[in-house]
PDB file of C-alpha atoms and ligand atoms in Angstrom:
ATOM      1  CA  MET D   1       0.518  -0.082  -0.244  1.00  0.00           C
ATOM      2  CA  ILE D   2       1.216   3.896  -0.447  1.00  0.00           C
ATOM      3  CA  LYS D   3       2.122   5.300   3.130  1.00  0.00           C
ATOM      4  CA  GLY D   4       3.033   8.835   1.564  1.00  0.00           C
ATOM      5  CA  ILE D   5       3.372  10.775  -1.232  1.00  0.00           C
ATOM      6  CA  THR D   6       6.797  13.381  -1.911  1.00  0.00           C
ATOM      7  CA  THR D   7       7.152  15.789  -4.318  1.00  0.00           C
ATOM      8  CA  ILE D   8      10.639  17.045  -4.949  1.00  0.00           C
ATOM      9  CA  ARG D   9      10.772  21.313  -5.822  1.00  0.00           C
ATOM     10  CA  LYS D  10      14.757  22.765  -5.096  1.00  0.00           C
ATOM     11  CA  THR D  11      14.836  25.642  -2.083  1.00  0.00           C
ATOM     12  CA  SER D  12      16.985  27.425   0.274  1.00  0.00           C
ATOM     13  CA  ALA D  13      16.549  26.737   4.261  1.00  0.00           C
ATOM     14  CA  LYS D  14      15.228  30.241   4.232  1.00  0.00           C
ATOM     15  CA  GLU D  15      12.104  29.551   1.434  1.00  0.00           C
ATOM     16  CA  LEU D  16      11.992  26.132   2.837  1.00  0.00           C
ATOM     17  CA  GLN D  17      11.165  27.267   6.718  1.00  0.00           C
ATOM     18  CA  ALA D  18       9.165  29.689   5.537  1.00  0.00           C
ATOM     19  CA  VAL D  19       6.589  27.447   3.782  1.00  0.00           C
ATOM     20  CA  ALA D  20       6.234  25.247   7.201  1.00  0.00           C
ATOM     21  CA  ASP D  21       5.905  29.109   9.002  1.00  0.00           C
ATOM     22  CA  LEU D  22       3.092  28.832   5.996  1.00  0.00           C
ATOM     23  CA  PHE D  23       1.218  25.385   7.089  1.00  0.00           C
ATOM     24  CA  ASP D  24       2.001  25.333  10.888  1.00  0.00           C
ATOM     25  CA  ALA D  25       0.198  28.554  11.191  1.00  0.00           C
ATOM     26  CA  LEU D  26      -3.081  27.204   9.012  1.00  0.00           C
ATOM     27  CA  GLY D  27      -2.820  24.909  11.570  1.00  0.00           C
ATOM     28  CA  PHE D  28      -1.703  21.795   9.070  1.00  0.00           C
ATOM     29  CA  GLU D  29      -0.311  18.735  11.643  1.00  0.00           C
ATOM     30  CA  ARG D  30       3.200  17.880  12.172  1.00  0.00           C
ATOM     31  CA  GLY D  31       4.248  14.505  10.825  1.00  0.00           C
ATOM     32  CA  LYS D  32       8.098  13.552  11.377  1.00  0.00           C
ATOM     33  CA  GLY D  33      10.281  15.477   9.579  1.00  0.00           C
ATOM     34  CA  TRP D  34      13.635  14.654   9.378  1.00  0.00           C
ATOM     35  CA  LYS D  35      17.205  16.917   9.032  1.00  0.00           C
ATOM     36  CA  THR D  36      20.665  15.090   7.644  1.00  0.00           C
ATOM     37  CA  GLU D  37      23.647  17.444   6.725  1.00  0.00           C
ATOM     38  CA  ARG D  38      21.893  16.541   2.868  1.00  0.00           C
ATOM     39  CA  GLY D  39      19.164  19.078   3.919  1.00  0.00           C
ATOM     40  CA  ARG D  40      16.534  18.980   6.531  1.00  0.00           C
ATOM     41  CA  GLY D  41      12.378  18.000   5.660  1.00  0.00           C
ATOM     42  CA  GLU D  42       9.645  19.063   6.985  1.00  0.00           C
ATOM     43  CA  ALA D  43       6.847  16.927   7.035  1.00  0.00           C
ATOM     44  CA  PHE D  44       2.522  17.933   7.394  1.00  0.00           C
ATOM     45  CA  MET D  45      -0.558  15.396   7.704  1.00  0.00           C
ATOM     46  CA  SER D  46      -2.288  15.264   5.161  1.00  0.00           C
ATOM     47  CA  PRO D  47      -5.956  14.625   6.445  1.00  0.00           C
ATOM     48  CA  VAL D  48      -7.437  13.808   2.604  1.00  0.00           C
ATOM     49  CA  GLY D  49      -4.713  13.223   0.229  1.00  0.00           C
ATOM     50  CA  GLN D  50      -5.548  13.600  -4.218  1.00  0.00           C
ATOM     51  CA  LEU D  51      -2.838  12.629  -6.149  1.00  0.00           C
ATOM     52  CA  GLU D  52      -4.002  14.235  -9.611  1.00  0.00           C
ATOM     53  CA  PHE D  53      -1.859  14.475 -12.334  1.00  0.00           C
ATOM     54  CA  VAL D  54      -2.921  17.268 -14.899  1.00  0.00           C
ATOM     55  CA  GLU D  55      -2.579  17.601 -19.211  1.00  0.00           C
ATOM     56  CA  GLY D  56      -3.088  20.501 -20.651  1.00  0.00           C
ATOM     57  CA  ARG D  57      -1.614  24.171 -20.232  1.00  0.00           C
ATOM     58  CA  GLU D  58      -2.280  25.437 -16.763  1.00  0.00           C
ATOM     59  CA  GLU D  59      -3.087  28.827 -16.107  1.00  0.00           C
ATOM     60  CA  LEU D  60      -2.347  29.003 -12.457  1.00  0.00           C
ATOM     61  CA  PRO D  61       0.749  27.209 -11.912  1.00  0.00           C
ATOM     62  CA  CYS D  62       1.757  27.002  -8.828  1.00  0.00           C
ATOM     63  CA  ASP D  63       4.359  24.842  -6.767  1.00  0.00           C
ATOM     64  CA  LEU D  64       1.668  23.390  -4.299  1.00  0.00           C
ATOM     65  CA  TRP D  65      -2.765  23.161  -4.784  1.00  0.00           C
ATOM     66  CA  VAL D  66      -4.020  22.736  -1.290  1.00  0.00           C
ATOM     67  CA  GLU D  67      -7.978  22.505  -0.858  1.00  0.00           C
ATOM     68  CA  VAL D  68      -9.550  23.600   2.146  1.00  0.00           C
ATOM     69  CA  ASN D  69     -13.207  23.870   3.226  1.00  0.00           C
ATOM     70  CA  ASP D  70     -12.673  27.527   3.968  1.00  0.00           C
ATOM     71  CA  LEU D  71     -10.863  29.771   1.916  1.00  0.00           C
ATOM     72  CA  ASP D  72     -12.514  33.053   3.836  1.00  0.00           C
ATOM     73  CA  SER D  73     -10.744  31.857   7.318  1.00  0.00           C
ATOM     74  CA  ILE D  74      -7.192  30.564   5.606  1.00  0.00           C
ATOM     75  CA  ARG D  75      -7.660  34.227   4.501  1.00  0.00           C
ATOM     76  CA  ALA D  76      -7.936  35.325   7.148  1.00  0.00           C
ATOM     77  CA  ILE D  77      -5.078  33.585   8.690  1.00  0.00           C
ATOM     78  CA  LEU D  78      -2.700  34.792   5.762  1.00  0.00           C
ATOM     79  CA  ASN D  79      -3.638  37.895   6.704  1.00  0.00           C
ATOM     80  CA  GLU D  80      -3.046  38.510  10.498  1.00  0.00           C
ATOM     81  CA  LYS D  81       0.598  36.451  10.175  1.00  0.00           C
ATOM     82  CA  ARG D  82       1.185  38.268   7.312  1.00  0.00           C
ATOM     83  CA  PHE D  83       1.815  36.339   4.779  1.00  0.00           C
ATOM     84  CA  LYS D  84       2.354  38.038   1.275  1.00  0.00           C
ATOM     85  CA  VAL D  85      -1.022  37.064  -0.893  1.00  0.00           C
ATOM     86  CA  THR D  86      -0.226  37.532  -4.384  1.00  0.00           C
ATOM     87  CA  LYS D  87      -3.590  37.115  -5.630  1.00  0.00           C
ATOM     88  CA  ASP D  88      -6.624  37.356  -2.890  1.00  0.00           C
ATOM     89  CA  ILE D  89      -9.832  35.590  -3.358  1.00  0.00           C
ATOM     90  CA  GLN D  90     -11.494  35.410  -6.773  1.00  0.00           C
ATOM     91  CA  PRO D  91     -13.622  32.939  -8.700  1.00  0.00           C
ATOM     92  CA  THR D  92     -11.785  29.976 -11.294  1.00  0.00           C
ATOM     93  CA  LYS D  93     -13.232  29.023 -14.627  1.00  0.00           C
ATOM     94  CA  TRP D  94     -13.963  25.762 -12.961  1.00  0.00           C
ATOM     95  CA  GLY D  95     -17.585  26.914 -10.151  1.00  0.00           C
ATOM     96  CA  SER D  96     -14.825  27.027  -7.351  1.00  0.00           C
ATOM     97  CA  ARG D  97     -12.487  30.286  -6.247  1.00  0.00           C
ATOM     98  CA  PHE D  98      -8.809  30.447  -5.329  1.00  0.00           C
ATOM     99  CA  LEU D  99      -5.894  32.788  -3.569  1.00  0.00           C
ATOM    100  CA  ILE D 100      -2.883  32.077  -3.611  1.00  0.00           C
ATOM    101  CA  ALA D 101       0.177  32.848  -0.814  1.00  0.00           C
ATOM    102  CA  GLU D 102       4.327  33.327  -1.557  1.00  0.00           C
ATOM    103  CA  PRO D 103       5.149  32.511   1.725  1.00  0.00           C
ATOM    104  CA  ALA D 104       9.165  33.251   0.249  1.00  0.00           C
ATOM    105  CA  LYS D 105       9.673  34.665  -3.443  1.00  0.00           C
ATOM    106  CA  GLY D 106       8.594  32.970  -6.476  1.00  0.00           C
ATOM    107  CA  VAL D 107       7.265  30.277  -3.801  1.00  0.00           C
ATOM    108  CA  GLU D 108       3.602  29.957  -4.752  1.00  0.00           C
ATOM    109  CA  VAL D 109       0.983  28.229  -3.131  1.00  0.00           C
ATOM    110  CA  LEU D 110      -2.713  27.682  -4.284  1.00  0.00           C
ATOM    111  CA  PHE D 111      -5.732  27.893  -1.636  1.00  0.00           C
ATOM    112  CA  TRP D 112      -8.475  27.135  -3.141  1.00  0.00           C
ATOM    113  CA  GLN D 113     -12.444  25.892  -2.664  1.00  0.00           C
ATOM    114  CA  LYS D 114     -15.114  24.652  -4.074  1.00  0.00           C
ATOM    115  CA  ASP D 115     -18.078  26.989  -4.694  1.00  0.00           C
ATOM    116  CA  ARG D 116     -20.799  24.069  -2.799  1.00  0.00           C
ATOM    117  CA  ALA D 117     -22.009  26.514   0.796  1.00  0.00           C
ATOM    118  CA  LYS D 118     -24.555  27.948  -1.029  1.00  0.00           C
ATOM    119  CA  ALA D 119     -26.400  24.966  -1.767  1.00  0.00           C
ATOM    120  CA  ASP D 120     -25.141  23.459   1.408  1.00  0.00           C
ATOM    121  CA  ALA D 121     -25.953  25.841   4.135  1.00  0.00           C
ATOM    122  CA  VAL D 122     -26.192  29.493   4.810  1.00  0.00           C
ATOM    123  CA  GLU D 123     -22.740  31.319   5.737  1.00  0.00           C
ATOM    124  CA  GLY D 124     -22.080  34.844   7.225  1.00  0.00           C
ATOM    125  CA  ASP D 125     -19.901  36.713   4.825  1.00  0.00           C
ATOM    126  CA  LEU D 126     -16.803  38.254   6.486  1.00  0.00           C
ATOM    127  CA  ASN D 127     -17.603  41.785   5.344  1.00  0.00           C
ATOM    128  CA  ALA D 128     -17.921  44.375   8.201  1.00  0.00           C
ATOM    129  CA  ALA D 129     -18.260  47.432   6.100  1.00  0.00           C
ATOM    130  CA  GLY D 130     -22.095  49.206   7.448  1.00  0.00           C
ATOM    131  CA  MET D 131     -21.578  47.141  10.939  1.00  0.00           C
ATOM    132  CA  ARG D 132     -21.325  48.521  14.008  1.00  0.00           C
ATOM    133  CA  PHE D 133     -19.038  46.644  17.220  1.00  0.00           C
ATOM    134  CA  GLY D 134     -19.102  47.110  21.395  1.00  0.00           C
ATOM    135  CA  ILE D 135     -15.750  45.661  22.217  1.00  0.00           C
ATOM    136  CA  VAL D 136     -15.714  45.318  26.211  1.00  0.00           C
ATOM    137  CA  VAL D 137     -12.184  44.198  27.726  1.00  0.00           C
ATOM    138  CA  ALA D 138     -11.484  43.718  31.329  1.00  0.00           C
ATOM    139  CA  ARG D 139      -8.087  45.705  32.198  1.00  0.00           C
ATOM    140  CA  TRP D 140      -6.846  43.339  34.777  1.00  0.00           C
ATOM    141  CA  ASN D 141      -3.952  41.428  32.497  1.00  0.00           C
ATOM    142  CA  SER D 142      -3.844  43.812  30.282  1.00  0.00           C
ATOM    143  CA  PHE D 143      -0.821  43.324  29.348  1.00  0.00           C
ATOM    144  CA  ILE D 144      -2.552  39.869  27.444  1.00  0.00           C
ATOM    145  CA  THR D 145      -6.134  41.987  26.818  1.00  0.00           C
ATOM    146  CA  GLU D 146      -4.515  44.760  25.520  1.00  0.00           C
ATOM    147  CA  ARG D 147      -3.185  42.368  22.638  1.00  0.00           C
ATOM    148  CA  LEU D 148      -6.390  40.811  22.189  1.00  0.00           C
ATOM    149  CA  LEU D 149      -7.699  44.350  21.900  1.00  0.00           C
ATOM    150  CA  GLN D 150      -5.461  44.904  18.847  1.00  0.00           C
ATOM    151  CA  GLY D 151      -6.115  41.183  17.619  1.00  0.00           C
ATOM    152  CA  SER D 152     -10.048  42.435  17.382  1.00  0.00           C
ATOM    153  CA  LEU D 153      -9.466  46.484  15.969  1.00  0.00           C
ATOM    154  CA  ASP D 154      -7.573  44.245  13.519  1.00  0.00           C
ATOM    155  CA  ALA D 155      -9.946  41.986  12.231  1.00  0.00           C
ATOM    156  CA  LEU D 156     -12.045  44.810  11.870  1.00  0.00           C
ATOM    157  CA  ARG D 157     -10.305  47.276  10.316  1.00  0.00           C
ATOM    158  CA  ARG D 158      -9.744  45.146   7.855  1.00  0.00           C
ATOM    159  CA  CYS D 159     -13.043  43.121   7.263  1.00  0.00           C
ATOM    160  CA  GLY D 160     -13.947  47.029   6.005  1.00  0.00           C
ATOM    161  CA  CYS D 161     -15.559  48.241   9.810  1.00  0.00           C
ATOM    162  CA  ARG D 162     -15.140  52.484  10.008  1.00  0.00           C
ATOM    163  CA  GLU D 163     -13.214  53.806  13.031  1.00  0.00           C
ATOM    164  CA  GLN D 164     -16.176  55.890  14.131  1.00  0.00           C
ATOM    165  CA  ASP D 165     -18.099  52.241  14.097  1.00  0.00           C
ATOM    166  CA  ILE D 166     -15.873  50.985  16.448  1.00  0.00           C
ATOM    167  CA  THR D 167     -16.601  51.579  21.077  1.00  0.00           C
ATOM    168  CA  VAL D 168     -14.156  49.968  22.796  1.00  0.00           C
ATOM    169  CA  VAL D 169     -15.277  50.533  26.592  1.00  0.00           C
ATOM    170  CA  ARG D 170     -12.695  48.878  29.717  1.00  0.00           C
ATOM    171  CA  VAL D 171     -13.961  47.432  32.781  1.00  0.00           C
ATOM    172  CA  PRO D 172     -11.697  46.407  35.496  1.00  0.00           C
ATOM    173  CA  GLY D 173     -11.668  42.694  35.562  1.00  0.00           C
ATOM    174  CA  SER D 174     -13.344  39.697  33.787  1.00  0.00           C
ATOM    175  CA  PHE D 175     -15.947  39.641  36.352  1.00  0.00           C
ATOM    176  CA  GLU D 176     -17.483  43.471  35.159  1.00  0.00           C
ATOM    177  CA  VAL D 177     -17.482  42.819  31.270  1.00  0.00           C
ATOM    178  CA  PRO D 178     -20.858  40.225  31.012  1.00  0.00           C
ATOM    179  CA  SER D 179     -22.899  43.500  32.935  1.00  0.00           C
ATOM    180  CA  GLU D 180     -21.063  45.852  30.458  1.00  0.00           C
ATOM    181  CA  ALA D 181     -21.175  43.694  27.081  1.00  0.00           C
ATOM    182  CA  ARG D 182     -24.988  43.381  28.186  1.00  0.00           C
ATOM    183  CA  THR D 183     -25.647  47.702  28.747  1.00  0.00           C
ATOM    184  CA  LEU D 184     -24.253  48.262  25.162  1.00  0.00           C
ATOM    185  CA  ALA D 185     -25.949  45.290  23.865  1.00  0.00           C
ATOM    186  CA  GLU D 186     -29.475  47.083  25.093  1.00  0.00           C
ATOM    187  CA  THR D 187     -28.553  49.846  23.315  1.00  0.00           C
ATOM    188  CA  GLU D 188     -29.479  48.681  20.340  1.00  0.00           C
ATOM    189  CA  ASN D 189     -27.156  50.616  18.973  1.00  0.00           C
ATOM    190  CA  TYR D 190     -24.199  47.143  17.981  1.00  0.00           C
ATOM    191  CA  ASP D 191     -24.705  45.022  15.870  1.00  0.00           C
ATOM    192  CA  ALA D 192     -22.990  42.721  17.965  1.00  0.00           C
ATOM    193  CA  ILE D 193     -20.040  42.725  21.236  1.00  0.00           C
ATOM    194  CA  ILE D 194     -16.949  41.962  21.167  1.00  0.00           C
ATOM    195  CA  THR D 195     -15.931  40.339  25.185  1.00  0.00           C
ATOM    196  CA  LEU D 196     -12.111  40.222  25.513  1.00  0.00           C
ATOM    197  CA  GLY D 197     -10.740  39.329  29.253  1.00  0.00           C
ATOM    198  CA  CYS D 198      -8.116  36.849  30.677  1.00  0.00           C
ATOM    199  CA  LEU D 199      -8.167  34.517  33.936  1.00  0.00           C
ATOM    200  CA  ILE D 200      -5.319  33.052  34.571  1.00  0.00           C
ATOM    201  CA  ARG D 201      -5.839  29.911  36.799  1.00  0.00           C
ATOM    202  CA  GLY D 202      -2.488  29.838  39.212  1.00  0.00           C
ATOM    203  CA  GLU D 203      -3.139  33.847  39.898  1.00  0.00           C
ATOM    204  CA  THR D 204      -6.833  33.707  40.734  1.00  0.00           C
ATOM    205  CA  THR D 205      -8.373  33.029  43.207  1.00  0.00           C
ATOM    206  CA  HIS D 206     -11.705  30.876  42.609  1.00  0.00           C
ATOM    207  CA  TYR D 207     -11.046  31.078  38.979  1.00  0.00           C
ATOM    208  CA  GLU D 208     -13.763  27.549  38.272  1.00  0.00           C
ATOM    209  CA  HIS D 209     -16.643  30.271  39.738  1.00  0.00           C
ATOM    210  CA  ILE D 210     -14.788  33.448  37.828  1.00  0.00           C
ATOM    211  CA  ALA D 211     -15.174  32.275  34.470  1.00  0.00           C
ATOM    212  CA  THR D 212     -18.204  29.872  34.786  1.00  0.00           C
ATOM    213  CA  GLU D 213     -20.101  33.129  36.192  1.00  0.00           C
ATOM    214  CA  VAL D 214     -17.949  35.519  33.311  1.00  0.00           C
ATOM    215  CA  THR D 215     -19.277  32.597  30.955  1.00  0.00           C
ATOM    216  CA  ARG D 216     -22.346  32.565  31.745  1.00  0.00           C
ATOM    217  CA  GLY D 217     -23.294  36.053  31.874  1.00  0.00           C
ATOM    218  CA  ILE D 218     -21.886  36.338  28.676  1.00  0.00           C
ATOM    219  CA  GLY D 219     -24.185  33.871  26.703  1.00  0.00           C
ATOM    220  CA  GLN D 220     -27.354  35.151  28.816  1.00  0.00           C
ATOM    221  CA  SER D 221     -26.924  38.373  27.463  1.00  0.00           C
ATOM    222  CA  ALA D 222     -26.582  37.417  23.968  1.00  0.00           C
ATOM    223  CA  GLN D 223     -29.332  35.029  24.281  1.00  0.00           C
ATOM    224  CA  GLU D 224     -31.436  37.880  26.443  1.00  0.00           C
ATOM    225  CA  THR D 225     -30.762  40.543  24.067  1.00  0.00           C
ATOM    226  CA  GLY D 226     -30.868  38.499  20.749  1.00  0.00           C
ATOM    227  CA  VAL D 227     -27.162  40.527  19.765  1.00  0.00           C
ATOM    228  CA  PRO D 228     -24.395  38.663  18.679  1.00  0.00           C
ATOM    229  CA  HIS D 229     -21.528  38.296  21.299  1.00  0.00           C
ATOM    230  CA  THR D 230     -18.627  36.437  21.003  1.00  0.00           C
ATOM    231  CA  TYR D 231     -16.531  34.965  23.404  1.00  0.00           C
ATOM    232  CA  GLY D 232     -12.600  36.706  24.148  1.00  0.00           C
ATOM    233  CA  VAL D 233     -11.774  35.695  27.291  1.00  0.00           C
ATOM    234  CA  LEU D 234      -8.865  33.711  27.849  1.00  0.00           C
ATOM    235  CA  THR D 235      -9.185  30.634  30.629  1.00  0.00           C
ATOM    236  CA  CYS D 236      -5.263  29.152  30.789  1.00  0.00           C
ATOM    237  CA  GLU D 237      -3.330  27.508  32.890  1.00  0.00           C
ATOM    238  CA  SER D 238      -0.235  30.147  33.035  1.00  0.00           C
ATOM    239  CA  LEU D 239       1.179  33.987  31.867  1.00  0.00           C
ATOM    240  CA  GLU D 240       2.557  31.751  29.470  1.00  0.00           C
ATOM    241  CA  GLN D 241      -0.302  30.351  28.060  1.00  0.00           C
ATOM    242  CA  ALA D 242      -2.548  33.365  27.840  1.00  0.00           C
ATOM    243  CA  LEU D 243       0.304  34.835  26.042  1.00  0.00           C
ATOM    244  CA  ASP D 244       0.069  32.841  23.033  1.00  0.00           C
ATOM    245  CA  ARG D 245      -3.042  32.642  22.990  1.00  0.00           C
ATOM    246  CA  ALA D 246      -2.739  36.074  22.580  1.00  0.00           C
ATOM    247  CA  GLY D 247      -0.671  36.653  19.346  1.00  0.00           C
ATOM    248  CA  LEU D 248       2.198  33.876  19.971  1.00  0.00           C
ATOM    249  CA  LYS D 249       1.962  30.499  19.126  1.00  0.00           C
ATOM    250  CA  ALA D 250      -1.825  30.234  19.334  1.00  0.00           C
ATOM    251  CA  GLY D 251      -3.095  33.208  16.935  1.00  0.00           C
ATOM    252  CA  ASN D 252      -5.094  36.225  18.416  1.00  0.00           C
ATOM    253  CA  LYS D 253      -8.264  35.203  19.897  1.00  0.00           C
ATOM    254  CA  GLY D 254      -9.388  38.804  19.773  1.00  0.00           C
ATOM    255  CA  PHE D 255      -8.956  38.665  16.046  1.00  0.00           C
ATOM    256  CA  GLU D 256     -11.190  35.435  16.526  1.00  0.00           C
ATOM    257  CA  ALA D 257     -13.728  36.584  18.113  1.00  0.00           C
ATOM    258  CA  ALA D 258     -13.300  39.366  15.983  1.00  0.00           C
ATOM    259  CA  MET D 259     -13.562  37.760  13.485  1.00  0.00           C
ATOM    260  CA  SER D 260     -17.072  35.661  14.584  1.00  0.00           C
ATOM    261  CA  ALA D 261     -19.073  38.321  15.186  1.00  0.00           C
ATOM    262  CA  ILE D 262     -18.744  40.022  11.250  1.00  0.00           C
ATOM    263  CA  GLU D 263     -18.900  36.303  11.083  1.00  0.00           C
ATOM    264  CA  MET D 264     -23.195  36.341  13.656  1.00  0.00           C
ATOM    265  CA  VAL D 265     -23.905  39.600  12.075  1.00  0.00           C
ATOM    266  CA  SER D 266     -23.297  39.027   8.147  1.00  0.00           C
ATOM    267  CA  LEU D 267     -25.643  35.242   9.871  1.00  0.00           C
ATOM    268  CA  LYS D 268     -28.287  37.157  11.741  1.00  0.00           C
ATOM    269  CA  ARG D 269     -29.015  39.644   8.960  1.00  0.00           C
ATOM    270  CA  LYS D 270     -29.173  37.005   6.360  1.00  0.00           C
ATOM    271  CA  THR D 271     -31.508  33.992   8.797  1.00  0.00           C
ATOM    272  CA  GLY D 272     -33.005  36.921  11.717  1.00  0.00           C
ATOM    273  CA  SER D 273     -36.633  37.371  10.415  1.00  0.00           C
ATOM    274  CA  ALA D 274     -35.982  41.227  11.307  1.00  0.00           C
ATOM    275  CA  ALA D 275     -33.717  43.300   9.005  1.00  0.00           C
ATOM    276  CA  SER D 276     -30.299  44.684  12.242  1.00  0.00           C
ATOM    277  CA  LYS D 277     -31.960  48.386  13.221  1.00  0.00           C
ATOM    278  CA  GLN D 278     -29.824  51.462  11.845  1.00  0.00           C
ATOM    279  CA  LYS D 279     -28.279  53.342  14.206  1.00  0.00           C
ATOM    280  CA  GLY D 280     -24.867  55.169  15.102  1.00  0.00           C
ATOM    281  CA  PRO D 281     -22.997  53.621  17.814  1.00  0.00           C
ATOM    282  CA  ALA D 282     -22.992  55.198  21.536  1.00  0.00           C
ATOM    283  CA  ARG D 283     -21.083  58.033  22.122  1.00  0.00           C
TER     284      ARG D 283
HETATM  285  C1  DLZ I 301      -9.998  39.873  41.241  1.00  0.00           C
HETATM  286  C2  DLZ I 301      -9.301  39.536  40.013  1.00  0.00           C
HETATM  287  C3  DLZ I 301      -8.338  37.696  40.404  1.00  0.00           C
HETATM  288  C4  DLZ I 301      -7.947  37.929  41.617  1.00  0.00           C
HETATM  289  N1  DLZ I 301      -8.273  37.450  38.979  1.00  0.00           N
HETATM  290  C5  DLZ I 301      -8.413  37.925  37.735  1.00  0.00           C
HETATM  291  C6  DLZ I 301      -8.227  37.400  36.501  1.00  0.00           C
HETATM  292  O1  DLZ I 301      -6.664  36.814  36.824  1.00  0.00           O
HETATM  293  N2  DLZ I 301      -8.129  38.599  35.833  1.00  0.00           N
HETATM  294  C7  DLZ I 301      -9.360  38.460  35.461  1.00  0.00           C
HETATM  295  O2  DLZ I 301      -9.936  39.437  34.437  1.00  0.00           O
HETATM  296  N3  DLZ I 301      -9.839  39.176  36.379  1.00  0.00           N
HETATM  297  C8  DLZ I 301      -9.335  39.179  37.971  1.00  0.00           C
HETATM  298  N4  DLZ I 301      -9.310  39.654  38.696  1.00  0.00           N
HETATM  299  C9  DLZ I 301     -10.826  40.883  38.732  1.00  0.00           C
HETATM  300  C10 DLZ I 301     -11.841  40.577  38.873  1.00  0.00           C
HETATM  301  O3  DLZ I 301     -11.910  40.208  37.839  1.00  0.00           O
HETATM  302  C11 DLZ I 301     -12.574  42.020  39.377  1.00  0.00           C
HETATM  303  O4  DLZ I 301     -12.731  42.711  38.807  1.00  0.00           O
HETATM  304  C12 DLZ I 301     -12.789  42.542  40.838  1.00  0.00           C
HETATM  305  O5  DLZ I 301     -13.577  41.239  41.485  1.00  0.00           O
HETATM  306  C13 DLZ I 301     -13.589  43.149  40.857  1.00  0.00           C
HETATM  307  O6  DLZ I 301     -14.908  42.338  40.882  1.00  0.00           O
END
């Protein structure tokens, strides 16, 4: 039985590292790499593999084609991690969409997704133009929460949200996040509320109780006001873990919470019975 397939391309150590960084950033599971005096291999596990031989002239001759099931999220991650995108999302001639990333000069990776979304399900888009957001951020562990805030603002701006449509409110700690989130939601001036905080087990007395209460309160506010709330409150074992989730190894949860907020507003507009109210944010 065939166990794995490798294609060879001449590359420098720097280019190889850039490509490995790209797939790490996208959350690909690592395989067993190798390093000898002859060179180095970076392996990734392919969940579903397809080996395709093509006859004819290819109009998009990239080094690698990767089929994905959520091209918009791939673009968001590439943007967040500042990978170069040489061709942004566009349709193919065969009912799909693609984008091309260039992690290292001359190394092109094409990501594509078959256009099935309309037939499969209704999904929110990631265009935040005209949407209004309230962000509630805890000052406790501000070293972390300010990074989450930057991640959220980055996501909103990249997706087309205007500065005047974003209101940031700071509260003392995570415990106060739900009540302020509810206050903002009840004004009906926001399409979604993004909640940001950081609880660290080792440093927080009654950690479990506080974490449960904060989570419950945010969920309750979302359900009772009908305004989408997204959850960017880190519950971590250590400061190191919190740092990883605030922009180091494990992405930026503030960025993710903002992306989810945009998607939920868009989804609500598509599936909700009443159109979102057109009011300006509270000043
Ligand atoms: C008191 C406290 C503690 C011990 N730890 C944290 C924490 O890790 N993260 C956080 O956001 N807030 C913490 N707080 C503050 C509480 O959330 C709250 O602000 C205060 O108890 C005042 O009600």
